[in-house]
Amino acid sequence: MALNTEKNSYTIIFSIVMVLVVGSILAGLASGLKPLVKANERFEKQQNILYALGVNNNEGANDVAFVSTDNVEQEFAKYITKQYVLQGGELIEDDEAYLIDIKKEETKAKNGSYERRLPIFFGQKDGKDVYVVPIRGKGLWDAIWGFVALDKEMVVTGVYFDHKGETPGLGAEIKQRYFMDDFTGEKFLDGEAFEGITVAKGNNDPKNERKDDHKIDALAGATITGDGVSAMLKKDVKMYMPYFKTLN
Amino acid sequence: MGLLSKKDSKLISDPLLDNNPITIQVLGICSALAITAQLKPSIVMAVSVLFVMGVGNVVISLMRNIIPSKIRIIAQLIVVATLVIIVDQVLKAFAYTLSKELSVFIGLIITNCIIMGRFEAFALANGPWRSFLDGIGNALGYGLILVVVGFFRELLGSGTLFGLKVMGDPVEKTGLFALGYENNGFMVLPPMALIVVGIIIWIQRSRNKALIED
């Protein structure tokens, strides 16, 4: 019997069957691979936090190489001694603080009474206490985010930046070593006041030898991404200031 | 040739050179612009398209007698989209860093005109084996150009291949950089992909006059 593929009823049945078949294939695949994908995302966050802390596999002068995924969990447990969540001035211990989605927290905090949960990670590097905080902001095209490692005077000991869709060769350079390394030693505080760190155009200190001017030399051709980095550093790190005050 | 008849082997060899989807048919340019700044993503993209096109052509060919002609384009789109999502998920699970680098571009395979073009022009009218060969041939032709463009853009733009510094170190001025060589930053930007593709088209047509249209 020849199939009459021109009939309307046939078209409808064909569409329904096709959608069902395709839907179940994809649903099966997605749920099958979900644990692997989740694990990858977890490892990535741990690697990023460790990178900001200065724990990495960098070899050459320009490398940005993370701790390998095979032993990232051991390294994370070794260097990040405690994880906390700051909520309404209270410090609550939380072993999975690194999994907090700070984008969701920011949205939730917009509608009024919700106290934003701020993750903070306590680490030890070269015998010194280091605090790592996550930051997130807007670049030119899409989200940019990162982690900042600070000592208790809010002096930067390391950073890690990443982006979703900045221009390769321009804004995307924020995750290059030469840019990230410039932040080390910069101060967030000017005396008692919160000053932030600015990515500055026309900086008269391009080699970044002066560490107390709160300025980093900007990337050429990436003004908006640079401004985004300044803005997220100012906005997100500032929320932790009341806590850092209690440390001194 | 033992494995393939003469007609079948032409299905593979034609799209590689004389009927290359990028340089002759000028299709699939968008993805060639987007991802060829480095060699590694170019190769992953080529392999992903190889999978999508090979499997997709076979699926469409098997379904060619039952697809209602009224909704055939939608049916083709569903097949491409499904295969692309499979590629995306598999990369996310097994090659996470790479999947981040390629991000939206894997999704862009759906809009790759070569794939829909082969479904419509070949798979709907031919058997599965020939459709498979046609898909593989066209994907290889596409991938070949991608890899060549990626090679030159990464080499001249960043002085590296697969991330290895083959030209020396631009910061510490070793290798070629010691002789005053500089990376061409232009090569990293998308417009240069178009120019490199243009140069390939130029070379190809000047070697084979039969390709020049009046």
mmCIF file of N, CA, C and O in Angstrom, chain B residues 88-145:
data_model
loop_
_atom_site.group_PDB
_atom_site.id
_atom_site.type_symbol
_atom_site.label_atom_id
_atom_site.label_comp_id
_atom_site.label_asym_id
_atom_site.label_seq_id
_atom_site.Cartn_x
_atom_site.Cartn_y
_atom_site.Cartn_z
ATOM 1 N N ASP B 88 26.512 18.965 21.284
ATOM 2 C CA ASP B 88 26.738 19.937 22.344
ATOM 3 C C ASP B 88 26.799 19.264 23.715
ATOM 4 O O ASP B 88 27.695 19.518 24.524
ATOM 5 N N GLN B 89 25.841 18.374 23.960
ATOM 6 C CA GLN B 89 25.789 17.692 25.259
ATOM 7 C C GLN B 89 27.009 16.796 25.467
ATOM 8 O O GLN B 89 27.583 16.760 26.555
ATOM 9 N N VAL B 90 27.379 16.091 24.407
ATOM 10 C CA VAL B 90 28.528 15.187 24.530
ATOM 11 C C VAL B 90 29.799 15.984 24.798
ATOM 12 O O VAL B 90 30.610 15.622 25.653
ATOM 13 N N LEU B 91 29.960 17.119 24.101
ATOM 14 C CA LEU B 91 31.138 17.961 24.357
ATOM 15 C C LEU B 91 31.130 18.471 25.787
ATOM 16 O O LEU B 91 32.156 18.477 26.456
ATOM 17 N N LYS B 92 29.962 18.913 26.261
ATOM 18 C CA LYS B 92 29.871 19.437 27.626
ATOM 19 C C LYS B 92 30.260 18.386 28.649
ATOM 20 O O LYS B 92 30.839 18.688 29.679
ATOM 21 N N ALA B 93 29.918 17.120 28.345
ATOM 22 C CA ALA B 93 30.200 16.062 29.310
ATOM 23 C C ALA B 93 31.638 15.582 29.224
ATOM 24 O O ALA B 93 32.247 15.272 30.235
ATOM 25 N N PHE B 94 32.197 15.538 28.015
ATOM 26 C CA PHE B 94 33.505 14.898 27.879
ATOM 27 C C PHE B 94 34.635 15.840 27.481
ATOM 28 O O PHE B 94 35.805 15.485 27.576
ATOM 29 N N ALA B 95 34.317 17.024 26.991
ATOM 30 C CA ALA B 95 35.379 17.976 26.630
ATOM 31 C C ALA B 95 34.925 19.356 27.051
ATOM 32 O O ALA B 95 34.672 20.227 26.224
ATOM 33 N N TYR B 96 34.821 19.548 28.362
ATOM 34 C CA TYR B 96 34.167 20.740 28.888
ATOM 35 C C TYR B 96 34.855 22.045 28.483
ATOM 36 O O TYR B 96 34.202 22.980 28.036
ATOM 37 N N THR B 97 36.189 22.101 28.606
ATOM 38 C CA THR B 97 36.870 23.360 28.291
ATOM 39 C C THR B 97 36.667 23.725 26.819
ATOM 40 O O THR B 97 36.449 24.882 26.482
ATOM 41 N N LEU B 98 36.722 22.708 25.972
ATOM 42 C CA LEU B 98 36.531 22.949 24.545
ATOM 43 C C LEU B 98 35.112 23.430 24.266
ATOM 44 O O LEU B 98 34.891 24.336 23.469
ATOM 45 N N SER B 99 34.149 22.829 24.947
ATOM 46 C CA SER B 99 32.759 23.220 24.704
ATOM 47 C C SER B 99 32.539 24.661 25.139
ATOM 48 O O SER B 99 31.722 25.372 24.564
ATOM 49 N N LYS B 100 33.316 25.114 26.131
ATOM 50 C CA LYS B 100 33.198 26.513 26.545
ATOM 51 C C LYS B 100 33.781 27.440 25.486
ATOM 52 O O LYS B 100 33.221 28.476 25.186
ATOM 53 N N GLU B 101 34.895 27.032 24.919
ATOM 54 C CA GLU B 101 35.504 27.848 23.874
ATOM 55 C C GLU B 101 34.580 27.975 22.669
ATOM 56 O O GLU B 101 34.469 29.019 22.051
ATOM 57 N N LEU B 102 33.938 26.869 22.325
ATOM 58 C CA LEU B 102 33.103 26.890 21.120
ATOM 59 C C LEU B 102 31.733 27.493 21.402
ATOM 60 O O LEU B 102 31.066 27.975 20.498
ATOM 61 N N SER B 103 31.326 27.442 22.647
ATOM 62 C CA SER B 103 30.045 27.980 23.140
ATOM 63 C C SER B 103 28.941 28.054 22.089
ATOM 64 O O SER B 103 28.401 27.038 21.682
ATOM 65 N N VAL B 104 28.619 29.263 21.639
ATOM 66 C CA VAL B 104 27.459 29.396 20.761
ATOM 67 C C VAL B 104 27.692 28.825 19.374
ATOM 68 O O VAL B 104 26.746 28.572 18.648
ATOM 69 N N PHE B 105 28.935 28.591 19.015
ATOM 70 C CA PHE B 105 29.181 28.215 17.627
ATOM 71 C C PHE B 105 28.722 26.807 17.298
ATOM 72 O O PHE B 105 28.361 26.517 16.157
ATOM 73 N N ILE B 106 28.728 25.921 18.301
ATOM 74 C CA ILE B 106 28.178 24.596 18.062
ATOM 75 C C ILE B 106 26.696 24.745 17.722
ATOM 76 O O ILE B 106 26.191 24.160 16.769
ATOM 77 N N GLY B 107 26.010 25.592 18.492
ATOM 78 C CA GLY B 107 24.600 25.863 18.196
ATOM 79 C C GLY B 107 24.411 26.406 16.798
ATOM 80 O O GLY B 107 23.416 26.139 16.135
ATOM 81 N N LEU B 108 25.419 27.156 16.353
ATOM 82 C CA LEU B 108 25.313 27.762 15.024
ATOM 83 C C LEU B 108 25.388 26.749 13.891
ATOM 84 O O LEU B 108 25.103 27.092 12.753
ATOM 85 N N ILE B 109 25.790 25.507 14.210
ATOM 86 C CA ILE B 109 25.807 24.492 13.147
ATOM 87 C C ILE B 109 24.407 24.376 12.546
ATOM 88 O O ILE B 109 24.240 24.118 11.359
ATOM 89 N N ILE B 110 23.389 24.605 13.401
ATOM 90 C CA ILE B 110 22.007 24.498 12.917
ATOM 91 C C ILE B 110 21.774 25.430 11.726
ATOM 92 O O ILE B 110 21.093 25.091 10.777
ATOM 93 N N THR B 111 22.393 26.608 11.804
ATOM 94 C CA THR B 111 22.153 27.569 10.733
ATOM 95 C C THR B 111 23.129 27.399 9.580
ATOM 96 O O THR B 111 23.164 28.213 8.673
ATOM 97 N N ASN B 112 23.960 26.358 9.645
ATOM 98 C CA ASN B 112 24.929 26.159 8.580
ATOM 99 C C ASN B 112 24.212 25.753 7.294
ATOM 100 O O ASN B 112 23.639 24.674 7.194
ATOM 101 N N CYS B 113 24.272 26.628 6.314
ATOM 102 C CA CYS B 113 23.487 26.426 5.097
ATOM 103 C C CYS B 113 23.906 25.172 4.332
ATOM 104 O O CYS B 113 23.110 24.586 3.607
ATOM 105 N N ILE B 114 25.169 24.751 4.512
ATOM 106 C CA ILE B 114 25.623 23.569 3.772
ATOM 107 C C ILE B 114 24.770 22.365 4.153
ATOM 108 O O ILE B 114 24.366 21.568 3.303
ATOM 109 N N ILE B 115 24.478 22.243 5.454
ATOM 110 C CA ILE B 115 23.782 21.045 5.918
ATOM 111 C C ILE B 115 22.372 20.974 5.345
ATOM 112 O O ILE B 115 21.980 19.971 4.729
ATOM 113 N N MET B 116 21.610 22.052 5.535
ATOM 114 C CA MET B 116 20.254 22.060 4.983
ATOM 115 C C MET B 116 20.300 21.884 3.464
ATOM 116 O O MET B 116 19.458 21.214 2.871
ATOM 117 N N GLY B 117 21.302 22.490 2.847
ATOM 118 C CA GLY B 117 21.430 22.392 1.388
ATOM 119 C C GLY B 117 21.609 20.953 0.938
ATOM 120 O O GLY B 117 20.981 20.498 -0.017
ATOM 121 N N ARG B 118 22.466 20.201 1.657
ATOM 122 C CA ARG B 118 22.698 18.796 1.263
ATOM 123 C C ARG B 118 21.462 17.951 1.542
ATOM 124 O O ARG B 118 21.137 17.040 0.782
ATOM 125 N N PHE B 119 20.785 18.219 2.650
ATOM 126 C CA PHE B 119 19.557 17.467 2.937
ATOM 127 C C PHE B 119 18.573 17.648 1.785
ATOM 128 O O PHE B 119 18.010 16.695 1.255
ATOM 129 N N GLU B 120 18.371 18.896 1.428
ATOM 130 C CA GLU B 120 17.360 19.239 0.439
ATOM 131 C C GLU B 120 17.771 18.751 -0.958
ATOM 132 O O GLU B 120 16.974 18.190 -1.699
ATOM 133 N N ALA B 121 19.022 18.963 -1.307
ATOM 134 C CA ALA B 121 19.446 18.699 -2.677
ATOM 135 C C ALA B 121 19.837 17.244 -2.899
ATOM 136 O O ALA B 121 19.741 16.735 -4.010
ATOM 137 N N PHE B 122 20.287 16.551 -1.853
ATOM 138 C CA PHE B 122 20.812 15.208 -2.112
ATOM 139 C C PHE B 122 20.067 14.129 -1.341
ATOM 140 O O PHE B 122 19.526 13.199 -1.937
ATOM 141 N N ALA B 123 19.999 14.274 -0.008
ATOM 142 C CA ALA B 123 19.483 13.171 0.799
ATOM 143 C C ALA B 123 18.017 12.866 0.492
ATOM 144 O O ALA B 123 17.589 11.714 0.574
ATOM 145 N N LEU B 124 17.249 13.860 0.122
ATOM 146 C CA LEU B 124 15.825 13.623 -0.153
ATOM 147 C C LEU B 124 15.626 12.819 -1.432
ATOM 148 O O LEU B 124 14.540 12.341 -1.699
ATOM 149 N N ALA B 125 16.671 12.690 -2.233
ATOM 150 C CA ALA B 125 16.498 12.019 -3.516
ATOM 151 C C ALA B 125 17.379 10.791 -3.683
ATOM 152 O O ALA B 125 17.351 10.146 -4.727
ATOM 153 N N ASN B 126 18.200 10.475 -2.677
ATOM 154 C CA ASN B 126 19.135 9.361 -2.840
ATOM 155 C C ASN B 126 19.084 8.389 -1.670
ATOM 156 O O ASN B 126 18.584 8.719 -0.595
ATOM 157 N N GLY B 127 19.657 7.209 -1.896
ATOM 158 C CA GLY B 127 19.667 6.177 -0.863
ATOM 159 C C GLY B 127 20.630 6.523 0.260
ATOM 160 O O GLY B 127 21.455 7.427 0.125
ATOM 161 N N PRO B 128 20.531 5.786 1.388
ATOM 162 C CA PRO B 128 21.323 6.100 2.575
ATOM 163 C C PRO B 128 22.840 6.061 2.351
ATOM 164 O O PRO B 128 23.551 6.946 2.806
ATOM 165 N N TRP B 129 23.342 5.046 1.639
ATOM 166 C CA TRP B 129 24.797 4.920 1.487
ATOM 167 C C TRP B 129 25.372 6.080 0.698
ATOM 168 O O TRP B 129 26.337 6.723 1.104
ATOM 169 N N ARG B 130 24.730 6.390 -0.428
ATOM 170 C CA ARG B 130 25.214 7.516 -1.233
ATOM 171 C C ARG B 130 25.048 8.831 -0.478
ATOM 172 O O ARG B 130 25.903 9.719 -0.559
ATOM 173 N N SER B 131 23.961 8.951 0.275
ATOM 174 C CA SER B 131 23.760 10.180 1.051
ATOM 175 C C SER B 131 24.844 10.321 2.104
ATOM 176 O O SER B 131 25.345 11.426 2.367
ATOM 177 N N PHE B 132 25.199 9.186 2.716
ATOM 178 C CA PHE B 132 26.254 9.208 3.728
ATOM 179 C C PHE B 132 27.555 9.719 3.109
ATOM 180 O O PHE B 132 28.212 10.612 3.644
ATOM 181 N N LEU B 133 27.911 9.149 1.950
ATOM 182 C CA LEU B 133 29.146 9.576 1.291
ATOM 183 C C LEU B 133 29.098 11.057 0.936
ATOM 184 O O LEU B 133 30.068 11.792 1.114
ATOM 185 N N ASP B 134 27.938 11.492 0.457
ATOM 186 C CA ASP B 134 27.799 12.898 0.094
ATOM 187 C C ASP B 134 27.987 13.796 1.320
ATOM 188 O O ASP B 134 28.679 14.813 1.251
ATOM 189 N N GLY B 135 27.378 13.377 2.427
ATOM 190 C CA GLY B 135 27.510 14.161 3.659
ATOM 191 C C GLY B 135 28.951 14.232 4.108
ATOM 192 O O GLY B 135 29.469 15.310 4.422
ATOM 193 N N ILE B 136 29.614 13.073 4.127
ATOM 194 C CA ILE B 136 31.014 13.038 4.554
ATOM 195 C C ILE B 136 31.875 13.905 3.634
ATOM 196 O O ILE B 136 32.715 14.686 4.083
ATOM 197 N N GLY B 137 31.645 13.761 2.333
ATOM 198 C CA GLY B 137 32.437 14.525 1.362
ATOM 199 C C GLY B 137 32.306 16.014 1.583
ATOM 200 O O GLY B 137 33.306 16.746 1.663
ATOM 201 N N ASN B 138 31.073 16.486 1.714
ATOM 202 C CA ASN B 138 30.868 17.925 1.895
ATOM 203 C C ASN B 138 31.414 18.418 3.219
ATOM 204 O O ASN B 138 31.978 19.511 3.293
ATOM 205 N N ALA B 139 31.241 17.609 4.266
ATOM 206 C CA ALA B 139 31.759 18.022 5.569
ATOM 207 C C ALA B 139 33.284 18.086 5.533
ATOM 208 O O ALA B 139 33.887 18.980 6.119
ATOM 209 N N LEU B 140 33.907 17.140 4.803
ATOM 210 C CA LEU B 140 35.369 17.177 4.698
ATOM 211 C C LEU B 140 35.824 18.402 3.913
ATOM 212 O O LEU B 140 36.803 19.054 4.262
ATOM 213 N N GLY B 141 35.095 18.726 2.866
ATOM 214 C CA GLY B 141 35.428 19.907 2.080
ATOM 215 C C GLY B 141 35.341 21.167 2.926
ATOM 216 O O GLY B 141 36.216 22.037 2.880
ATOM 217 N N TYR B 142 34.291 21.235 3.736
ATOM 218 C CA TYR B 142 34.103 22.369 4.649
ATOM 219 C C TYR B 142 35.219 22.398 5.686
ATOM 220 O O TYR B 142 35.865 23.424 5.902
ATOM 221 N N GLY B 143 35.470 21.221 6.285
ATOM 222 C CA GLY B 143 36.482 21.124 7.337
ATOM 223 C C GLY B 143 37.870 21.471 6.826
ATOM 224 O O GLY B 143 38.646 22.115 7.525
ATOM 225 N N LEU B 144 38.161 21.056 5.595
ATOM 226 C CA LEU B 144 39.474 21.327 5.009
ATOM 227 C C LEU B 144 39.751 22.825 4.985
ATOM 228 O O LEU B 144 40.808 23.296 5.422
ATOM 229 N N ILE B 145 38.775 23.591 4.502
ATOM 230 C CA ILE B 145 38.954 25.049 4.432
ATOM 231 C C ILE B 145 39.084 25.625 5.839
ATOM 232 O O ILE B 145 39.938 26.485 6.111
#
